[in-house]
Coordinates of C-alpha atoms in Angstrom, one line a residue:
M7 CA -116.0 78.2 -163.5
Y8 CA -113.9 75.1 -163.9
K9 CA -111.0 75.2 -166.3
V10 CA -111.8 74.0 -169.9
E11 CA -108.9 73.4 -172.3
R12 CA -109.5 73.0 -176.1
N13 CA -107.6 69.8 -177.0
K14 CA -107.6 68.9 -180.7
K15 CA -106.0 65.5 -179.9
Y16 CA -109.4 64.3 -178.8
D17 CA -111.2 65.4 -182.0
F18 CA -110.4 62.2 -183.9
T19 CA -111.4 63.9 -187.1
G20 CA -112.6 61.5 -189.8
Q21 CA -112.7 58.6 -187.4
S22 CA -115.7 56.6 -186.3
Y23 CA -116.5 53.9 -183.7
A24 CA -115.6 51.3 -186.2
S25 CA -112.1 52.8 -186.7
V26 CA -111.0 50.9 -183.5
Y27 CA -113.8 48.5 -182.5
P28 CA -116.6 47.8 -185.0
N29 CA -119.8 47.6 -183.0
L30 CA -121.8 44.3 -183.1
H31 CA -125.0 46.2 -183.0
K32 CA -126.1 49.8 -183.8
Y33 CA -126.8 51.9 -180.6
P34 CA -127.5 55.6 -180.2
A35 CA -124.9 58.2 -179.1
T36 CA -122.1 55.8 -178.5
M37 CA -118.8 57.2 -177.1
L38 CA -115.8 56.8 -179.3
P39 CA -113.5 54.1 -177.7
Q40 CA -110.6 56.3 -179.0
I41 CA -111.5 58.9 -176.4
G42 CA -111.3 56.4 -173.5
I43 CA -108.1 54.9 -174.9
E44 CA -106.4 58.2 -175.1
I45 CA -107.5 59.6 -171.7
L46 CA -106.6 56.3 -169.9
K47 CA -103.1 56.5 -171.5
E48 CA -102.7 60.2 -170.5
L49 CA -103.7 59.4 -166.9
K50 CA -101.3 56.4 -167.0
I51 CA -104.1 54.0 -165.9
K52 CA -103.0 50.5 -166.8
N53 CA -104.6 48.4 -164.1
G54 CA -107.3 48.5 -161.4
A55 CA -111.1 48.1 -161.5
L56 CA -113.0 50.3 -164.0
L57 CA -116.6 51.3 -163.6
D58 CA -119.1 52.5 -166.2
P59 CA -122.4 53.3 -164.4
Y60 CA -124.3 53.9 -167.6
C61 CA -122.5 51.5 -169.9
G62 CA -124.7 51.4 -173.0
S63 CA -123.1 49.2 -175.6
G64 CA -119.7 49.0 -173.9
S65 CA -117.4 51.7 -175.4
S66 CA -115.6 52.2 -172.1
F67 CA -114.8 48.4 -171.8
A68 CA -113.3 48.5 -175.3
S69 CA -111.1 51.4 -174.2
G70 CA -110.1 49.6 -171.0
L71 CA -109.4 46.4 -172.9
E72 CA -107.1 48.2 -175.3
C73 CA -105.2 49.8 -172.4
G74 CA -104.6 46.5 -170.6
L75 CA -107.3 46.7 -167.9
T76 CA -108.7 43.3 -167.0
E77 CA -111.4 44.1 -164.4
M78 CA -114.4 46.1 -165.5
Y79 CA -117.9 46.6 -164.3
G80 CA -121.0 48.1 -166.1
Y81 CA -124.6 48.9 -165.3
D82 CA -127.5 49.8 -167.5
I83 CA -131.3 49.5 -167.2
N84 CA -131.9 49.0 -171.0
P85 CA -131.9 45.2 -171.6
L86 CA -130.7 45.7 -175.2
A87 CA -127.7 47.7 -174.0
V88 CA -126.8 45.0 -171.5
L89 CA -127.1 42.3 -174.1
I90 CA -124.7 44.1 -176.5
S91 CA -122.1 44.8 -173.8
K92 CA -122.3 41.2 -172.5
V93 CA -121.9 39.6 -175.9
K94 CA -119.0 41.8 -177.0
F95 CA -117.0 41.0 -173.9
T96 CA -117.9 37.3 -173.3
K97 CA -115.4 34.8 -174.6
I98 CA -116.8 32.2 -176.9
A99 CA -114.7 29.9 -179.0
P100 CA -115.1 30.6 -182.7
K101 CA -115.5 26.9 -183.5
N102 CA -118.5 26.7 -181.2
L103 CA -120.1 29.7 -182.9
L104 CA -119.6 28.2 -186.3
S105 CA -120.9 24.8 -185.2
E106 CA -124.0 26.3 -183.6
K107 CA -124.6 28.4 -186.8
T108 CA -124.7 25.3 -188.9
S109 CA -127.1 23.5 -186.5
F110 CA -129.2 26.7 -186.3
R111 CA -129.5 27.1 -190.1
D112 CA -130.5 23.4 -190.5
N113 CA -133.2 23.8 -187.8
I114 CA -134.6 26.9 -189.6
F115 CA -134.9 25.2 -193.0
D116 CA -136.3 22.0 -191.5
L117 CA -139.1 23.9 -189.9
L118 CA -139.8 25.9 -193.1
K119 CA -140.5 22.6 -194.9
N120 CA -143.7 22.4 -192.9
E121 CA -146.2 24.8 -194.4
K122 CA -148.0 25.0 -191.0
Y123 CA -144.8 25.8 -189.1
S124 CA -146.2 29.1 -187.8
E125 CA -149.1 27.4 -186.0
S126 CA -146.8 26.0 -183.3
L127 CA -144.9 29.2 -182.6
S128 CA -145.6 31.7 -179.8
I129 CA -145.5 35.4 -180.5
P130 CA -144.3 37.7 -177.7
Q131 CA -146.5 40.6 -176.6
I132 CA -145.6 43.4 -179.0
T133 CA -147.5 46.6 -178.8
N134 CA -149.5 47.3 -182.0
I135 CA -147.6 44.4 -183.6
E136 CA -149.4 44.6 -187.0
F137 CA -148.7 48.4 -187.2
W138 CA -145.0 47.7 -187.1
F139 CA -144.7 44.3 -188.9
S140 CA -146.3 42.4 -191.7
K141 CA -147.8 39.0 -190.9
E142 CA -145.1 37.3 -193.0
V143 CA -142.4 39.1 -191.1
I144 CA -144.0 38.3 -187.7
N145 CA -144.1 34.6 -188.6
K146 CA -140.4 34.5 -189.7
L147 CA -139.2 36.5 -186.7
A148 CA -141.1 34.1 -184.4
L149 CA -139.4 31.1 -186.2
I150 CA -136.0 32.6 -185.7
K151 CA -136.7 33.4 -182.1
H152 CA -137.9 29.8 -181.5
C153 CA -134.7 28.4 -182.9
I154 CA -132.6 30.8 -180.8
D155 CA -134.4 29.9 -177.6
N156 CA -133.6 26.3 -178.3
I157 CA -129.8 26.9 -178.1
K158 CA -128.6 25.4 -174.9
D159 CA -125.5 27.5 -174.2
I160 CA -126.7 30.7 -172.8
N161 CA -123.7 32.8 -174.0
I162 CA -124.2 31.5 -177.6
R163 CA -128.0 32.1 -177.3
D164 CA -127.3 35.7 -176.3
F165 CA -124.9 36.1 -179.2
F166 CA -127.5 34.9 -181.7
Y167 CA -129.9 37.5 -180.2
I168 CA -127.7 40.3 -181.4
P169 CA -128.3 39.8 -185.1
F170 CA -131.9 39.0 -184.2
S171 CA -132.4 42.5 -182.7
E172 CA -130.9 44.1 -185.8
T173 CA -133.2 42.0 -188.0
V174 CA -136.2 43.0 -186.0
R175 CA -135.5 46.7 -186.7
E176 CA -134.5 46.2 -190.3
C177 CA -137.6 44.2 -191.2
S178 CA -140.1 46.3 -189.3
Y179 CA -142.0 49.3 -190.7
T180 CA -139.8 51.7 -188.8
R181 CA -137.6 54.3 -190.5
N182 CA -134.2 52.8 -189.9
N183 CA -132.4 56.1 -190.1
E184 CA -134.2 57.3 -187.0
F185 CA -133.5 56.5 -183.3
K186 CA -137.1 57.3 -182.4
L187 CA -140.1 55.1 -183.5
F188 CA -141.4 56.5 -186.8
R189 CA -143.3 54.4 -189.3
M190 CA -142.5 54.4 -193.0
K191 CA -144.6 56.4 -195.3
S192 CA -147.5 54.5 -196.7
E193 CA -146.1 54.6 -200.3
D194 CA -142.9 53.0 -199.0
L195 CA -144.8 50.1 -197.4
L196 CA -146.1 49.0 -200.8
H197 CA -142.6 48.0 -201.9
F198 CA -141.3 46.7 -198.5
N199 CA -141.1 42.9 -198.5
P200 CA -137.8 41.8 -196.7
D201 CA -136.5 38.3 -196.8
V202 CA -136.3 37.9 -193.1
I203 CA -134.4 34.6 -192.9
S204 CA -131.7 35.9 -195.4
V205 CA -131.4 39.2 -193.5
Y206 CA -130.9 37.3 -190.2
L207 CA -128.4 34.8 -191.6
N208 CA -126.4 37.6 -193.2
K209 CA -126.3 39.6 -190.0
L210 CA -125.3 36.5 -188.1
N211 CA -122.4 35.9 -190.4
E212 CA -121.3 39.5 -190.1
T213 CA -121.6 39.5 -186.3
I214 CA -119.5 36.3 -186.0
L215 CA -116.9 37.8 -188.4
I216 CA -116.5 41.0 -186.4
Y217 CA -116.5 39.2 -183.0
N218 CA -113.8 36.7 -184.1
Y219 CA -111.6 39.4 -185.7
C220 CA -111.9 42.3 -183.2
Y221 CA -113.1 41.0 -179.8
F222 CA -112.2 37.4 -179.3
P223 CA -108.4 37.8 -179.6
K224 CA -108.4 40.5 -176.8
L225 CA -110.5 38.4 -174.4
K226 CA -107.8 36.6 -172.5
D227 CA -108.8 34.2 -169.8
H228 CA -108.0 36.7 -167.0
V229 CA -110.2 39.5 -168.4
K230 CA -113.4 40.1 -166.5
V231 CA -116.2 42.3 -167.8
D232 CA -119.2 42.1 -165.5
V233 CA -122.3 43.8 -166.9
K234 CA -125.4 44.0 -164.7
Y235 CA -128.9 44.8 -165.7
S236 CA -129.8 47.4 -163.1
A237 CA -129.2 51.0 -162.1
F238 CA -125.9 51.6 -160.3
N239 CA -125.9 51.7 -156.5
T240 CA -123.1 52.6 -154.2
H241 CA -120.2 50.1 -153.8
D242 CA -117.9 51.5 -151.1
E243 CA -114.5 52.4 -152.5
C244 CA -114.4 49.5 -155.0
F245 CA -113.2 51.2 -158.2
D246 CA -110.0 52.8 -159.3
V247 CA -111.4 54.6 -162.3
V248 CA -114.8 55.6 -163.7
L249 CA -115.0 56.0 -167.5
T250 CA -118.4 56.8 -168.8
S251 CA -120.5 59.0 -171.1
P252 CA -123.8 59.6 -169.3
P253 CA -127.0 60.8 -171.1
Y254 CA -126.8 64.5 -172.0
G255 CA -130.4 65.1 -171.0
D256 CA -133.7 63.2 -170.4
S257 CA -134.3 60.5 -172.9
R258 CA -137.6 61.9 -174.1
T259 CA -136.1 65.1 -175.5
T260 CA -132.6 64.1 -176.3
V261 CA -131.5 60.6 -177.3
A262 CA -134.5 58.2 -177.1
Y263 CA -132.6 55.1 -176.0
G264 CA -135.9 53.4 -175.0
Q265 CA -137.7 54.1 -178.2
F266 CA -134.7 52.9 -180.2
S267 CA -134.7 49.6 -178.3
T268 CA -138.4 49.1 -177.9
L269 CA -139.2 46.6 -180.6
S270 CA -136.1 44.5 -179.9
N271 CA -136.8 44.4 -176.2
E272 CA -140.4 43.4 -176.7
W273 CA -139.4 40.6 -179.1
M274 CA -137.0 39.4 -176.5
G275 CA -139.8 39.3 -173.9
F276 CA -139.4 42.4 -171.8
N277 CA -142.9 43.6 -171.1
Y278 CA -141.9 47.1 -169.8
A279 CA -139.9 48.0 -172.9
R280 CA -142.0 51.1 -173.6
K281 CA -141.4 52.4 -170.1
I282 CA -137.6 52.5 -170.3
D283 CA -137.3 56.2 -171.3
G284 CA -139.3 57.1 -168.2
M285 CA -137.0 55.1 -166.0
L286 CA -133.9 56.8 -167.2
M287 CA -132.4 60.0 -165.7
G288 CA -134.9 62.9 -165.9
G289 CA -137.8 60.5 -166.4
N290 CA -139.8 61.8 -163.4
K291 CA -140.7 65.4 -163.0
P292 CA -139.9 67.2 -159.7
K293 CA -142.3 69.6 -158.1
H294 CA -139.8 72.4 -157.9
C295 CA -136.9 73.7 -160.1
I296 CA -133.4 73.6 -158.8
P297 CA -132.8 77.0 -157.2
E298 CA -129.2 76.9 -156.3
G299 CA -125.7 75.8 -157.5
L300 CA -124.1 76.4 -160.8
I301 CA -127.0 75.1 -162.8
G302 CA -129.7 77.0 -160.9
D303 CA -129.3 80.3 -162.8
Y304 CA -129.7 78.5 -166.1
I305 CA -132.8 76.7 -165.1
T306 CA -134.3 80.0 -163.8
Q307 CA -133.8 81.4 -167.3
I308 CA -135.6 78.5 -168.9
N309 CA -138.4 78.8 -166.3
K310 CA -139.1 82.4 -167.4
I311 CA -139.8 81.0 -170.9
D312 CA -141.4 77.6 -170.2
S313 CA -142.0 76.3 -166.7
K314 CA -142.7 72.8 -167.8
R315 CA -139.4 72.5 -169.6
A316 CA -137.6 73.9 -166.6
L317 CA -139.1 71.1 -164.4
E318 CA -138.0 68.5 -166.9
V319 CA -134.5 69.9 -167.0
S320 CA -134.4 70.1 -163.2
S321 CA -135.4 66.4 -163.0
F322 CA -132.5 65.4 -165.1
Y323 CA -129.9 67.3 -163.1
E324 CA -131.3 66.1 -159.8
D325 CA -131.0 62.5 -161.0
L326 CA -127.5 63.1 -162.4
N327 CA -126.5 64.6 -159.0
T328 CA -127.8 61.6 -157.1
S329 CA -125.9 59.3 -159.5
I330 CA -122.7 61.2 -159.0
Q331 CA -123.1 61.0 -155.2
Q332 CA -123.3 57.2 -155.5
V333 CA -120.4 57.0 -158.0
A334 CA -118.2 59.2 -155.8
K335 CA -118.6 57.0 -152.8
S336 CA -117.6 54.0 -154.8
V337 CA -114.2 55.3 -156.0
C338 CA -111.0 54.5 -154.1
N339 CA -108.9 57.3 -152.7
G340 CA -106.7 58.7 -155.5
G341 CA -109.1 57.2 -158.1
K342 CA -110.1 59.1 -161.2
S343 CA -113.5 59.9 -162.7
V344 CA -113.8 60.6 -166.4
Y345 CA -117.1 61.8 -167.7
V346 CA -117.6 62.5 -171.5
V347 CA -120.6 64.8 -171.9
G348 CA -122.2 67.3 -174.3
N349 CA -123.8 70.6 -173.3
R350 CA -127.3 70.7 -174.7
T351 CA -129.4 73.8 -175.4
V352 CA -132.9 74.2 -174.1
K353 CA -135.0 77.2 -175.0
N354 CA -131.9 78.9 -176.4
V355 CA -130.2 78.4 -173.0
L356 CA -126.9 76.5 -173.2
L357 CA -126.7 74.2 -170.2
P358 CA -123.1 73.7 -168.8
T359 CA -123.4 70.0 -167.9
D360 CA -119.6 69.7 -167.9
Q361 CA -119.4 72.4 -165.2
F362 CA -122.2 70.8 -163.2
I363 CA -120.4 67.5 -163.2
A364 CA -117.2 69.0 -162.0
E365 CA -119.0 70.9 -159.3
K366 CA -120.9 67.9 -158.0
F367 CA -117.7 65.7 -157.9
E368 CA -115.9 68.4 -155.9
E369 CA -118.8 68.5 -153.5
N370 CA -118.3 64.8 -153.0
G371 CA -114.6 64.8 -152.1
F372 CA -113.0 65.0 -155.6
K373 CA -110.7 67.6 -157.1
H374 CA -111.3 68.8 -160.6
L375 CA -108.2 68.2 -162.7
I376 CA -109.1 69.3 -166.2
T377 CA -111.9 69.5 -168.7
Y378 CA -111.0 69.0 -172.4
E379 CA -113.1 70.4 -175.1
R380 CA -113.3 68.3 -178.3
A381 CA -115.0 68.9 -181.6
L382 CA -117.9 66.6 -182.5
S383 CA -116.5 66.1 -186.0
N384 CA -117.8 62.6 -186.4
K385 CA -121.4 63.2 -185.3
S386 CA -124.3 62.2 -187.7
M387 CA -126.6 65.2 -187.3
P388 CA -127.1 68.6 -189.0
C389 CA -125.1 71.6 -188.0
R390 CA -128.4 73.5 -187.4
N391 CA -132.0 72.6 -186.7
S392 CA -135.3 74.2 -185.9
P393 CA -136.5 73.2 -182.5
T394 CA -139.5 75.6 -182.6
N395 CA -140.5 74.4 -186.1
E396 CA -140.9 78.0 -187.1
T397 CA -139.7 78.9 -190.6
G398 CA -136.3 80.6 -190.7
K399 CA -135.7 80.1 -187.0
T400 CA -132.7 77.8 -186.6
V401 CA -130.0 77.2 -184.0
N402 CA -126.7 75.4 -183.8
T403 CA -126.9 71.8 -182.8
M404 CA -124.3 70.3 -180.4
M405 CA -120.8 71.0 -181.8
W406 CA -118.6 70.1 -178.8
E407 CA -118.1 67.4 -176.2
Y408 CA -116.3 67.7 -172.9
I409 CA -114.0 65.3 -171.1
V410 CA -114.3 66.0 -167.4
V411 CA -111.5 64.6 -165.3
C412 CA -111.6 64.6 -161.5
E413 CA -109.6 62.8 -158.7
K414 CA -110.7 61.6 -155.3
Q415 CA -108.8 63.3 -152.6

């Protein structure tokens, strides 16, 4: 087993994401930038190229920016995640945002003066659109999208899509406190009549305020944050440090990144939005369970209880292994990899993902330096839940995270 050291310094008790970098858009299971900032300082990493192969909404870039890194690269296959990361770290002059906001608002209200405005608008292909939105909301969202699409500057257009995505979620019939797609109760629908235009304009103002205050001042001209909409593939010895927080398990049974983003992605024109969870790690089932290695014994235990779940777990670890191989080849000699992960429980079997990551990096030319254990004091989930849905049968939810640090030899 690889050494694990309890380190309270990384707990950040009472702190949230917003304590350092308020997010422009809600996103599931985001890594605290404070973790990245502290570990980069501890490893004395002040320059070089940083990679995040599953960048999500860009926490690692916030960490790198705070530590003086100026060259960072990220990859993700969720269009919404890429949009959030790009907007946060693309430099746009505040005066240009304010000028475009004024023109945008004027265009909205000019179109609203025409009672038949909705007849000229195109509606994207949204699965079961009337199940998730009222007709009035559909028309207003289409109007906002029409005005956004008419913005000529692509960076500003992307910026205006951030509050649009938030508005889509808030004005839909989804339960906004859930990451998965669940519809409101029928009695709640009777009193649900959002003012879509006001919601959007308020969110636009808030997004501009956060960006101007927290992000723009740090985006110096020499800062480069390149976010690509794709899965990561090998780049031979290009990166000095990898800082990332990969998924803790397959998207279907852990954090449903695709479901959370589905309606936003469909409104933005991505016709495969409902397939994203299946495209992420663990989305395809293998024919055989992993028999060997550190994780093999744990999957064997699950297989004795539920063979289907064992195959799903195997699929995730096979994909994670493949990804680590590609990442390992892409790191310079002497470069560091930092993976922030949680160890999930499946069928009452605690899966040591932190140990798996250390093992696979060592198999690919790295040396494990240390794994820090930190308390998940800031997580928004119950301490216990009932995965079997049987009365009285509860188990602990995830209470710890692990910061796995390895170095390429």
